[in-house]
Amino acid sequence: MFLDYVDVIFCHHPEPCTPIEETVRAMNYIIEQDWAFYWGTSNWPASSILEACEIADRLGAW
């Protein structure tokens, strides 16, 4: 794509075989590398979003 960064990366559904903490850490890494400004979700159950938010808060990943 020859881009320096993208504005947002979406995780369209939680991967059943991947812990949500691993997803949060991976998305935070992408943001820390300045490859993206934000990450978001779609088609996630509310409970998974809440878990991701709690993990991100615990990790200081906001």
C-alpha positions in Angstrom: 0.0 0.0 0.0 3.0 2.3 0.4 1.6 4.1 3.4 3.5 5.4 6.4 0.5 4.6 8.6 -3.2 4.0 8.5 -5.8 5.8 10.6 -7.6 2.8 12.0 -7.3 -1.0 12.1 -10.4 -3.1 12.7 -10.6 -6.5 14.3 -13.9 -7.7 12.8 -14.5 -10.5 15.2 -12.6 -12.0 18.1 -10.5 -15.0 17.0 -11.7 -18.0 19.1 -8.2 -19.5 19.4 -6.5 -16.2 20.3 -6.8 -14.8 23.8 -8.2 -11.3 23.9 -5.1 -10.1 25.8 -2.9 -11.2 22.9 -5.1 -9.2 20.5 -5.0 -6.1 22.7 -1.2 -6.4 23.0 -0.8 -6.8 19.2 -3.0 -3.8 18.5 -1.2 -1.7 21.1 2.1 -2.7 19.5 0.9 -1.5 16.1 -0.1 1.8 17.6 3.2 2.2 19.5 5.1 1.6 16.2 3.0 4.5 14.7 1.7 2.2 12.0 -1.9 3.1 13.0 -3.5 5.7 15.2 -6.5 3.7 16.5 -7.9 0.2 16.5 -11.5 -0.8 16.7 -13.9 -3.7 16.6 -16.9 -4.8 14.8 -19.1 -7.9 15.3 -17.6 -8.4 18.8 -20.0 -9.3 21.7 -20.2 -6.6 24.4 -18.6 -8.9 26.9 -15.5 -9.3 24.7 -15.3 -5.5 24.2 -15.5 -5.0 28.0 -12.8 -7.6 28.5 -10.5 -5.9 25.9 -11.1 -2.5 27.6 -10.3 -3.9 31.0 -7.1 -5.5 29.7 -6.0 -2.3 27.9 -6.6 -0.3 31.0 -4.6 -2.8 33.1 -1.8 -2.7 30.6 -1.9 1.1 30.2 -2.5 0.5 26.5 -4.8 3.6 26.0 
